[in-house]
PDB file of C-alpha atoms in Angstrom:
ATOM      1  CA  UNK K   1    -133.374  47.345  -9.960  1.00 43.00           C
ATOM      2  CA  UNK K   2    -132.573  48.357 -13.535  1.00 50.00           C
ATOM      3  CA  UNK K   3    -133.292  46.719 -16.853  1.00 47.00           C
ATOM      4  CA  UNK K   4    -129.671  45.637 -17.267  1.00 46.00           C
ATOM      5  CA  UNK K   5    -129.404  44.188 -13.757  1.00 39.00           C
ATOM      6  CA  UNK K   6    -132.564  42.149 -14.352  1.00 48.00           C
ATOM      7  CA  UNK K   7    -131.325  40.971 -17.747  1.00 52.00           C
ATOM      8  CA  UNK K   8    -134.576  42.081 -19.345  1.00 78.00           C
ATOM      9  CA  UNK K   9    -133.460  43.963 -22.403  1.00 90.00           C
ATOM     10  CA  UNK K  10    -136.113  44.851 -25.007  1.00 97.00           C
ATOM     11  CA  UNK K  11    -136.625  42.601 -27.986  1.00 98.00           C
ATOM     12  CA  UNK K  12    -136.845  43.889 -31.582  1.00 98.00           C
ATOM     13  CA  UNK K  13    -140.270  45.218 -32.556  1.00 98.00           C
ATOM     14  CA  UNK K  14    -140.567  42.571 -35.299  1.00 96.00           C
ATOM     15  CA  UNK K  15    -140.945  39.921 -32.558  1.00 97.00           C
ATOM     16  CA  UNK K  16    -144.086  41.542 -31.092  1.00 97.00           C
ATOM     17  CA  UNK K  17    -147.425  39.830 -31.707  1.00 96.00           C
ATOM     18  CA  UNK K  18    -149.679  42.708 -32.707  1.00 94.00           C
ATOM     19  CA  UNK K  19    -152.434  40.617 -34.258  1.00 94.00           C
ATOM     20  CA  UNK K  20    -155.025  41.690 -31.665  1.00 95.00           C
ATOM     21  CA  UNK K  21    -154.134  45.375 -31.330  1.00 97.00           C
ATOM     22  CA  UNK K  22    -157.061  47.793 -31.262  1.00 97.00           C
ATOM     23  CA  UNK K  23    -155.283  50.953 -30.252  1.00 97.00           C
ATOM     24  CA  UNK K  24    -152.148  52.823 -29.228  1.00 98.00           C
ATOM     25  CA  UNK K  25    -151.364  54.884 -26.148  1.00 98.00           C
ATOM     26  CA  UNK K  26    -148.330  57.049 -26.855  1.00 98.00           C
ATOM     27  CA  UNK K  27    -146.018  59.426 -25.082  1.00 97.00           C
ATOM     28  CA  UNK K  28    -145.270  62.679 -26.929  1.00 97.00           C
ATOM     29  CA  UNK K  29    -141.849  64.230 -26.191  1.00 95.00           C
ATOM     30  CA  UNK K  30    -139.085  62.112 -27.666  1.00 96.00           C
ATOM     31  CA  UNK K  31    -141.636  59.584 -28.915  1.00 98.00           C
ATOM     32  CA  UNK K  32    -143.824  61.491 -31.351  1.00 98.00           C
ATOM     33  CA  UNK K  33    -141.526  64.500 -31.558  1.00 97.00           C
ATOM     34  CA  UNK K  34    -138.141  64.526 -33.257  1.00 97.00           C
ATOM     35  CA  UNK K  35    -135.688  67.122 -32.010  1.00 94.00           C
ATOM     36  CA  UNK K  36    -138.556  68.662 -29.992  1.00 92.00           C
ATOM     37  CA  UNK K  37    -140.721  69.087 -33.111  1.00 95.00           C
ATOM     38  CA  UNK K  38    -143.593  67.149 -34.638  1.00 96.00           C
ATOM     39  CA  UNK K  39    -142.723  66.029 -38.162  1.00 97.00           C
ATOM     40  CA  UNK K  40    -145.343  65.939 -40.932  1.00 98.00           C
ATOM     41  CA  UNK K  41    -144.655  62.229 -41.465  1.00 98.00           C
ATOM     42  CA  UNK K  42    -145.446  61.525 -37.825  1.00 98.00           C
ATOM     43  CA  UNK K  43    -148.756  63.377 -38.044  1.00 98.00           C
ATOM     44  CA  UNK K  44    -149.486  61.353 -41.168  1.00 98.00           C
ATOM     45  CA  UNK K  45    -148.807  58.178 -39.196  1.00 98.00           C
ATOM     46  CA  UNK K  46    -151.403  59.281 -36.635  1.00 98.00           C
ATOM     47  CA  UNK K  47    -153.878  59.991 -39.448  1.00 98.00           C
ATOM     48  CA  UNK K  48    -153.372  56.563 -41.003  1.00 97.00           C
ATOM     49  CA  UNK K  49    -153.769  54.755 -37.708  1.00 97.00           C
ATOM     50  CA  UNK K  50    -157.044  56.601 -37.095  1.00 96.00           C
ATOM     51  CA  UNK K  51    -158.258  55.935 -40.646  1.00 96.00           C
ATOM     52  CA  UNK K  52    -157.546  52.233 -40.144  1.00 96.00           C
ATOM     53  CA  UNK K  53    -159.864  52.179 -37.132  1.00 95.00           C
ATOM     54  CA  UNK K  54    -157.187  52.074 -34.453  1.00 97.00           C
ATOM     55  CA  UNK K  55    -157.743  54.166 -31.343  1.00 97.00           C
ATOM     56  CA  UNK K  56    -154.920  56.600 -30.553  1.00 98.00           C
ATOM     57  CA  UNK K  57    -154.504  58.374 -27.210  1.00 98.00           C
ATOM     58  CA  UNK K  58    -151.658  60.711 -26.275  1.00 98.00           C
ATOM     59  CA  UNK K  59    -150.225  60.277 -22.752  1.00 98.00           C
ATOM     60  CA  UNK K  60    -147.908  63.101 -21.757  1.00 96.00           C
ATOM     61  CA  UNK K  61    -146.391  65.097 -18.928  1.00 94.00           C
ATOM     62  CA  UNK K  62    -147.174  68.287 -20.820  1.00 96.00           C
ATOM     63  CA  UNK K  63    -149.716  70.788 -19.446  1.00 97.00           C
ATOM     64  CA  UNK K  64    -153.487  70.898 -19.699  1.00 97.00           C
ATOM     65  CA  UNK K  65    -153.307  73.874 -22.067  1.00 97.00           C
ATOM     66  CA  UNK K  66    -151.291  71.865 -24.554  1.00 97.00           C
ATOM     67  CA  UNK K  67    -153.536  68.835 -24.106  1.00 98.00           C
ATOM     68  CA  UNK K  68    -156.667  70.754 -25.052  1.00 97.00           C
ATOM     69  CA  UNK K  69    -155.015  72.037 -28.233  1.00 97.00           C
ATOM     70  CA  UNK K  70    -153.813  68.525 -29.181  1.00 98.00           C
ATOM     71  CA  UNK K  71    -157.247  67.028 -28.528  1.00 97.00           C
ATOM     72  CA  UNK K  72    -158.893  69.607 -30.780  1.00 96.00           C
ATOM     73  CA  UNK K  73    -156.345  69.606 -33.595  1.00 96.00           C
ATOM     74  CA  UNK K  74    -154.684  66.190 -33.906  1.00 97.00           C
ATOM     75  CA  UNK K  75    -156.283  62.983 -35.255  1.00 96.00           C
ATOM     76  CA  UNK K  76    -156.493  61.286 -31.841  1.00 97.00           C
ATOM     77  CA  UNK K  77    -159.245  59.862 -29.647  1.00 97.00           C
ATOM     78  CA  UNK K  78    -158.084  61.536 -26.490  1.00 98.00           C
ATOM     79  CA  UNK K  79    -155.225  63.168 -24.610  1.00 98.00           C
ATOM     80  CA  UNK K  80    -153.986  62.389 -21.097  1.00 98.00           C
ATOM     81  CA  UNK K  81    -151.730  65.133 -19.706  1.00 98.00           C
ATOM     82  CA  UNK K  82    -149.808  66.240 -16.616  1.00 97.00           C
ATOM     83  CA  UNK K  83    -148.675  62.651 -16.030  1.00 94.00           C
ATOM     84  CA  UNK K  84    -152.245  61.512 -15.498  1.00 96.00           C
ATOM     85  CA  UNK K  85    -153.669  64.486 -13.628  1.00 97.00           C
ATOM     86  CA  UNK K  86    -156.426  65.009 -16.187  1.00 98.00           C
ATOM     87  CA  UNK K  87    -157.534  64.033 -19.666  1.00 98.00           C
ATOM     88  CA  UNK K  88    -159.563  65.212 -22.634  1.00 98.00           C
ATOM     89  CA  UNK K  89    -161.900  63.128 -24.787  1.00 96.00           C
ATOM     90  CA  UNK K  90    -164.527  63.833 -27.363  1.00 87.00           C
ATOM     91  CA  UNK K  91    -168.115  63.327 -26.254  1.00 79.00           C
ATOM     92  CA  UNK K  92    -171.615  63.890 -27.590  1.00 79.00           C
ATOM     93  CA  UNK K  93    -171.471  67.520 -26.458  1.00 84.00           C
ATOM     94  CA  UNK K  94    -167.956  68.241 -27.645  1.00 91.00           C
ATOM     95  CA  UNK K  95    -164.651  68.057 -25.853  1.00 95.00           C
ATOM     96  CA  UNK K  96    -164.866  66.701 -22.298  1.00 96.00           C
ATOM     97  CA  UNK K  97    -162.310  67.348 -19.557  1.00 97.00           C
ATOM     98  CA  UNK K  98    -161.896  64.881 -16.680  1.00 97.00           C
ATOM     99  CA  UNK K  99    -159.692  65.275 -13.581  1.00 97.00           C
ATOM    100  CA  UNK K 100    -158.303  62.355 -11.593  1.00 96.00           C
ATOM    101  CA  UNK K 101    -158.632  64.162  -8.246  1.00 95.00           C
ATOM    102  CA  UNK K 102    -161.669  65.993  -6.712  1.00 96.00           C
ATOM    103  CA  UNK K 103    -161.691  69.827  -6.762  1.00 96.00           C
ATOM    104  CA  UNK K 104    -160.927  70.512  -3.093  1.00 96.00           C
ATOM    105  CA  UNK K 105    -158.019  68.092  -3.110  1.00 96.00           C
ATOM    106  CA  UNK K 106    -156.616  69.614  -6.290  1.00 96.00           C
ATOM    107  CA  UNK K 107    -156.671  73.098  -4.784  1.00 96.00           C
ATOM    108  CA  UNK K 108    -154.850  72.067  -1.611  1.00 97.00           C
ATOM    109  CA  UNK K 109    -152.329  69.937  -3.476  1.00 97.00           C
ATOM    110  CA  UNK K 110    -151.604  72.753  -5.896  1.00 97.00           C
ATOM    111  CA  UNK K 111    -150.862  75.243  -3.124  1.00 97.00           C
ATOM    112  CA  UNK K 112    -148.548  72.842  -1.331  1.00 98.00           C
ATOM    113  CA  UNK K 113    -146.853  71.763  -4.561  1.00 98.00           C
ATOM    114  CA  UNK K 114    -146.003  75.346  -5.453  1.00 97.00           C
ATOM    115  CA  UNK K 115    -144.463  75.857  -2.004  1.00 97.00           C
ATOM    116  CA  UNK K 116    -142.401  72.679  -2.118  1.00 97.00           C
ATOM    117  CA  UNK K 117    -141.140  73.218  -5.656  1.00 97.00           C
ATOM    118  CA  UNK K 118    -140.197  76.806  -4.875  1.00 97.00           C
ATOM    119  CA  UNK K 119    -138.061  75.607  -1.953  1.00 96.00           C
ATOM    120  CA  UNK K 120    -136.277  73.014  -4.089  1.00 96.00           C
ATOM    121  CA  UNK K 121    -135.557  75.420  -6.948  1.00 96.00           C
ATOM    122  CA  UNK K 122    -133.575  77.586  -4.537  1.00 96.00           C
ATOM    123  CA  UNK K 123    -131.328  74.641  -3.707  1.00 95.00           C
ATOM    124  CA  UNK K 124    -130.238  73.745  -7.248  1.00 94.00           C
ATOM    125  CA  UNK K 125    -128.262  76.362  -9.222  1.00 93.00           C
ATOM    126  CA  UNK K 126    -129.848  77.080 -12.583  1.00 94.00           C
ATOM    127  CA  UNK K 127    -133.071  75.215 -11.790  1.00 95.00           C
ATOM    128  CA  UNK K 128    -136.294  76.850 -12.947  1.00 96.00           C
ATOM    129  CA  UNK K 129    -139.825  75.944 -13.879  1.00 97.00           C
ATOM    130  CA  UNK K 130    -140.395  75.006 -17.499  1.00 96.00           C
ATOM    131  CA  UNK K 131    -141.890  77.737 -19.652  1.00 96.00           C
ATOM    132  CA  UNK K 132    -145.001  75.613 -20.207  1.00 96.00           C
ATOM    133  CA  UNK K 133    -145.686  75.269 -16.468  1.00 96.00           C
ATOM    134  CA  UNK K 134    -147.776  78.415 -16.911  1.00 95.00           C
ATOM    135  CA  UNK K 135    -150.376  76.244 -18.635  1.00 96.00           C
ATOM    136  CA  UNK K 136    -150.511  73.473 -16.014  1.00 97.00           C
ATOM    137  CA  UNK K 137    -153.375  72.862 -13.597  1.00 97.00           C
ATOM    138  CA  UNK K 138    -152.253  69.870 -11.562  1.00 97.00           C
ATOM    139  CA  UNK K 139    -148.508  69.271 -11.823  1.00 96.00           C
ATOM    140  CA  UNK K 140    -145.453  71.446 -12.335  1.00 97.00           C
ATOM    141  CA  UNK K 141    -142.348  70.820 -14.422  1.00 97.00           C
ATOM    142  CA  UNK K 142    -138.734  71.756 -13.762  1.00 97.00           C
ATOM    143  CA  UNK K 143    -136.757  72.223 -16.958  1.00 96.00           C
ATOM    144  CA  UNK K 144    -133.501  70.280 -17.097  1.00 95.00           C
ATOM    145  CA  UNK K 145    -133.143  69.498 -20.817  1.00 92.00           C
ATOM    146  CA  UNK K 146    -135.392  71.724 -22.931  1.00 92.00           C
ATOM    147  CA  UNK K 147    -134.125  75.281 -22.522  1.00 93.00           C
ATOM    148  CA  UNK K 148    -132.090  74.642 -19.371  1.00 91.00           C
ATOM    149  CA  UNK K 149    -129.026  72.356 -19.380  1.00 93.00           C
ATOM    150  CA  UNK K 150    -128.757  70.808 -15.922  1.00 94.00           C
ATOM    151  CA  UNK K 151    -127.739  67.343 -17.080  1.00 91.00           C
ATOM    152  CA  UNK K 152    -128.455  64.028 -15.388  1.00 91.00           C
ATOM    153  CA  UNK K 153    -126.805  65.105 -12.146  1.00 93.00           C
ATOM    154  CA  UNK K 154    -128.988  68.194 -11.808  1.00 95.00           C
ATOM    155  CA  UNK K 155    -132.138  66.306 -12.724  1.00 95.00           C
ATOM    156  CA  UNK K 156    -131.357  63.554 -10.201  1.00 95.00           C
ATOM    157  CA  UNK K 157    -130.780  66.101  -7.432  1.00 96.00           C
ATOM    158  CA  UNK K 158    -134.092  67.808  -8.170  1.00 97.00           C
ATOM    159  CA  UNK K 159    -135.903  64.465  -8.089  1.00 96.00           C
ATOM    160  CA  UNK K 160    -134.273  63.491  -4.781  1.00 97.00           C
ATOM    161  CA  UNK K 161    -135.038  66.807  -3.081  1.00 97.00           C
ATOM    162  CA  UNK K 162    -138.670  66.765  -4.197  1.00 97.00           C
ATOM    163  CA  UNK K 163    -139.201  63.161  -3.133  1.00 97.00           C
ATOM    164  CA  UNK K 164    -137.697  63.927   0.266  1.00 97.00           C
ATOM    165  CA  UNK K 165    -140.480  66.498   0.688  1.00 96.00           C
ATOM    166  CA  UNK K 166    -143.192  63.977  -0.200  1.00 96.00           C
ATOM    167  CA  UNK K 167    -143.626  65.118  -3.805  1.00 97.00           C
ATOM    168  CA  UNK K 168    -143.876  62.629  -6.649  1.00 96.00           C
ATOM    169  CA  UNK K 169    -141.104  63.484  -9.101  1.00 96.00           C
ATOM    170  CA  UNK K 170    -140.214  61.664 -12.298  1.00 93.00           C
ATOM    171  CA  UNK K 171    -138.202  62.550 -15.354  1.00 92.00           C
ATOM    172  CA  UNK K 172    -139.305  62.837 -18.950  1.00 90.00           C
ATOM    173  CA  UNK K 173    -136.810  63.468 -21.734  1.00 88.00           C
ATOM    174  CA  UNK K 174    -137.012  67.233 -21.079  1.00 92.00           C
ATOM    175  CA  UNK K 175    -138.478  67.932 -17.613  1.00 95.00           C
ATOM    176  CA  UNK K 176    -138.668  66.694 -14.060  1.00 96.00           C
ATOM    177  CA  UNK K 177    -142.437  66.497 -13.606  1.00 96.00           C
ATOM    178  CA  UNK K 178    -143.722  66.760 -10.057  1.00 97.00           C
ATOM    179  CA  UNK K 179    -147.121  66.453  -8.422  1.00 97.00           C
ATOM    180  CA  UNK K 180    -149.117  65.602  -5.318  1.00 97.00           C
ATOM    181  CA  UNK K 181    -151.977  63.153  -5.707  1.00 93.00           C
ATOM    182  CA  UNK K 182    -152.724  59.483  -6.227  1.00 91.00           C
ATOM    183  CA  UNK K 183    -152.368  59.223  -9.974  1.00 93.00           C
ATOM    184  CA  UNK K 184    -149.853  58.515 -12.720  1.00 93.00           C
ATOM    185  CA  UNK K 185    -149.938  57.726 -16.425  1.00 94.00           C
ATOM    186  CA  UNK K 186    -151.163  54.178 -15.809  1.00 96.00           C
ATOM    187  CA  UNK K 187    -154.048  54.989 -13.448  1.00 95.00           C
ATOM    188  CA  UNK K 188    -155.206  57.758 -15.791  1.00 97.00           C
ATOM    189  CA  UNK K 189    -155.041  55.453 -18.803  1.00 98.00           C
ATOM    190  CA  UNK K 190    -157.238  52.903 -17.053  1.00 97.00           C
ATOM    191  CA  UNK K 191    -159.758  55.567 -16.056  1.00 97.00           C
ATOM    192  CA  UNK K 192    -159.732  57.007 -19.573  1.00 98.00           C
ATOM    193  CA  UNK K 193    -160.681  53.590 -20.980  1.00 98.00           C
ATOM    194  CA  UNK K 194    -163.595  53.321 -18.521  1.00 97.00           C
ATOM    195  CA  UNK K 195    -164.911  56.823 -19.203  1.00 97.00           C
ATOM    196  CA  UNK K 196    -164.322  56.988 -22.951  1.00 96.00           C
ATOM    197  CA  UNK K 197    -165.056  53.408 -24.018  1.00 96.00           C
ATOM    198  CA  UNK K 198    -166.742  51.731 -21.053  1.00 96.00           C
ATOM    199  CA  UNK K 199    -163.881  49.234 -20.928  1.00 96.00           C
ATOM    200  CA  UNK K 200    -161.839  47.756 -18.126  1.00 97.00           C
ATOM    201  CA  UNK K 201    -158.355  48.123 -19.531  1.00 97.00           C
ATOM    202  CA  UNK K 202    -156.245  44.978 -19.214  1.00 96.00           C
ATOM    203  CA  UNK K 203    -152.837  46.204 -20.429  1.00 96.00           C
ATOM    204  CA  UNK K 204    -151.369  42.728 -20.867  1.00 96.00           C
ATOM    205  CA  UNK K 205    -154.158  41.322 -23.035  1.00 95.00           C
ATOM    206  CA  UNK K 206    -152.570  42.410 -26.308  1.00 96.00           C
ATOM    207  CA  UNK K 207    -155.301  44.823 -27.425  1.00 97.00           C
ATOM    208  CA  UNK K 208    -153.325  47.993 -26.768  1.00 98.00           C
ATOM    209  CA  UNK K 209    -149.759  49.113 -27.337  1.00 98.00           C
ATOM    210  CA  UNK K 210    -147.961  51.675 -25.218  1.00 98.00           C
ATOM    211  CA  UNK K 211    -144.991  53.478 -26.767  1.00 98.00           C
ATOM    212  CA  UNK K 212    -142.591  55.799 -24.940  1.00 98.00           C
ATOM    213  CA  UNK K 213    -138.978  56.753 -24.374  1.00 97.00           C
ATOM    214  CA  UNK K 214    -138.129  57.820 -20.816  1.00 93.00           C
ATOM    215  CA  UNK K 215    -138.258  57.336 -17.048  1.00 92.00           C
ATOM    216  CA  UNK K 216    -141.861  58.460 -16.591  1.00 90.00           C
ATOM    217  CA  UNK K 217    -142.964  55.742 -19.017  1.00 94.00           C
ATOM    218  CA  UNK K 218    -141.749  52.963 -16.691  1.00 94.00           C
ATOM    219  CA  UNK K 219    -145.166  52.230 -15.064  1.00 93.00           C
ATOM    220  CA  UNK K 220    -146.649  51.831 -18.549  1.00 97.00           C
ATOM    221  CA  UNK K 221    -143.803  49.655 -19.798  1.00 97.00           C
ATOM    222  CA  UNK K 222    -144.233  47.446 -16.748  1.00 96.00           C
ATOM    223  CA  UNK K 223    -148.001  47.112 -17.171  1.00 97.00           C
ATOM    224  CA  UNK K 224    -148.313  46.675 -20.933  1.00 98.00           C
ATOM    225  CA  UNK K 225    -147.391  43.374 -22.522  1.00 97.00           C
ATOM    226  CA  UNK K 226    -146.944  45.368 -25.709  1.00 98.00           C
ATOM    227  CA  UNK K 227    -144.778  48.089 -24.210  1.00 98.00           C
ATOM    228  CA  UNK K 228    -142.630  49.566 -26.974  1.00 98.00           C
ATOM    229  CA  UNK K 229    -139.697  51.910 -26.607  1.00 98.00           C
ATOM    230  CA  UNK K 230    -138.533  54.039 -29.503  1.00 98.00           C
ATOM    231  CA  UNK K 231    -134.802  53.535 -30.003  1.00 98.00           C
ATOM    232  CA  UNK K 232    -133.713  56.559 -27.954  1.00 97.00           C
ATOM    233  CA  UNK K 233    -134.964  54.748 -24.840  1.00 97.00           C
ATOM    234  CA  UNK K 234    -131.607  52.950 -24.947  1.00 97.00           C
ATOM    235  CA  UNK K 235    -130.048  56.002 -23.265  1.00 95.00           C
ATOM    236  CA  UNK K 236    -131.949  55.249 -20.032  1.00 94.00           C
ATOM    237  CA  UNK K 237    -132.194  51.444 -20.077  1.00 95.00           C
ATOM    238  CA  UNK K 238    -129.473  51.085 -17.462  1.00 93.00           C
ATOM    239  CA  UNK K 239    -131.447  53.290 -15.033  1.00 91.00           C
ATOM    240  CA  UNK K 240    -135.153  52.902 -15.821  1.00 94.00           C
ATOM    241  CA  UNK K 241    -137.248  51.005 -13.259  1.00 92.00           C
ATOM    242  CA  UNK K 242    -139.034  48.918 -15.896  1.00 96.00           C
ATOM    243  CA  UNK K 243    -137.922  48.545 -19.528  1.00 97.00           C
ATOM    244  CA  UNK K 244    -140.200  48.172 -22.542  1.00 98.00           C
ATOM    245  CA  UNK K 245    -140.743  44.652 -23.859  1.00 98.00           C
ATOM    246  CA  UNK K 246    -139.878  45.721 -27.410  1.00 98.00           C
ATOM    247  CA  UNK K 247    -137.842  48.415 -29.124  1.00 98.00           C
ATOM    248  CA  UNK K 248    -137.914  50.067 -32.548  1.00 98.00           C
ATOM    249  CA  UNK K 249    -134.905  50.412 -34.833  1.00 98.00           C
ATOM    250  CA  UNK K 250    -135.482  54.147 -35.325  1.00 98.00           C
ATOM    251  CA  UNK K 251    -135.479  56.870 -32.698  1.00 98.00           C
ATOM    252  CA  UNK K 252    -138.082  59.458 -31.708  1.00 98.00           C
ATOM    253  CA  UNK K 253    -140.856  60.189 -34.240  1.00 98.00           C
ATOM    254  CA  UNK K 254    -139.376  57.867 -36.858  1.00 98.00           C
ATOM    255  CA  UNK K 255    -139.584  55.074 -34.301  1.00 98.00           C
ATOM    256  CA  UNK K 256    -143.278  55.802 -33.844  1.00 98.00           C
ATOM    257  CA  UNK K 257    -143.729  55.754 -37.614  1.00 98.00           C
ATOM    258  CA  UNK K 258    -142.004  52.349 -37.665  1.00 98.00           C
ATOM    259  CA  UNK K 259    -144.518  51.060 -35.121  1.00 98.00           C
ATOM    260  CA  UNK K 260    -147.396  52.538 -37.129  1.00 98.00           C
ATOM    261  CA  UNK K 261    -146.212  50.751 -40.278  1.00 97.00           C
ATOM    262  CA  UNK K 262    -146.101  47.461 -38.427  1.00 97.00           C
ATOM    263  CA  UNK K 263    -149.615  47.932 -37.052  1.00 97.00           C
ATOM    264  CA  UNK K 264    -151.053  48.969 -40.416  1.00 96.00           C
ATOM    265  CA  UNK K 265    -149.439  46.019 -42.162  1.00 93.00           C
ATOM    266  CA  UNK K 266    -151.138  43.722 -39.631  1.00 83.00           C
ATOM    267  CA  UNK K 267    -154.491  45.256 -40.499  1.00 78.00           C
ATOM    268  CA  UNK K 268    -153.952  44.818 -44.217  1.00 70.00           C
ATOM    269  CA  UNK K 269    -153.866  48.545 -44.904  1.00 47.00           C
ATOM    270  CA  UNK K 270    -150.342  48.566 -46.301  1.00 43.00           C
ATOM    271  CA  UNK K 271    -147.254  50.182 -44.882  1.00 43.00           C
ATOM    272  CA  UNK K 272    -146.640  53.848 -44.470  1.00 44.00           C
ATOM    273  CA  UNK K 273    -144.387  55.317 -47.124  1.00 45.00           C
ATOM    274  CA  UNK K 274    -140.709  55.209 -46.189  1.00 41.00           C
TER     275      UNK K 274
END
C-alpha cells in the first residue's frame, strides 16, 4: 500500500519536534549529493553538525570500498554501506569494520548472488552491473539511472526477476541493489548503535533523525518517528512502501542542509549560512 493510498503524506519539516535529537542517520545518493556530486556546502553542514556534538552516520547502498573512504575522510561517526551488509566506525585502534553476516554465510551468499544476478542481466536489454560493484563485498548493484538509462520500467523488471529468484532487491535513486542475507539498513543501524555506542536504538524516541530520498529508505522511514525526506522524495511517494513523516522544502543536498540548519538552531548554534 502506498503513501497516497494510506493518506499519509509527509508534513513540512518545520512541524517536526527536534528538541531531543542527538544524531542523524543519512542516506547519501540524492540526499547528501546534488546531481550525483557532493557540494562544499553539504560537507560544511556535516562539519557543523559534528562540531555541535551531534552524531552523524552515513547509511548507503554504495560499496564497502566507498564506505571506507568516507569513514576516513568525512566528518562522520560511522558509515553503513551495501544496504546494511557491513559498517565502519572509529575505535580505539583505528577504523573498525563490522559485517552483519558470518564469514561462511557471506561466501556462500556471494557466490549464489553472482549467479542469480548474472541470469537476470541476460533477461533485461541494456542491464549491467554498476561500475562501483567492483568495490562491493556483500551486495551487488544493477545500474538503471547513473550511467545506464533503463527507466522505471526497466528497474521494476529487474527487481521482479531478482525477487522471483529469492534475492532481496530494492531501488535507490541510481541502482537496483540486491543481496542475500538477513539484513537491511534498519537492522544494520540498530547493530551499529549497539557496537559503536552501547545503545539499544529506539528509532521512535526522538533522539535520532533519519533522512533519505528513495525506495530503499522505506524501512527507515517506517521505523523512525523523525523520518525526513528531502524534497525529491516526492517523485516516489505514490509508490514507496512507507513515506517519511516530514519533508524538506529543498531537494537533494540542499534539503539536507535545510535539516542541518533546523537542528543547529535547536541547539543554539545558529543557522548555517544560506
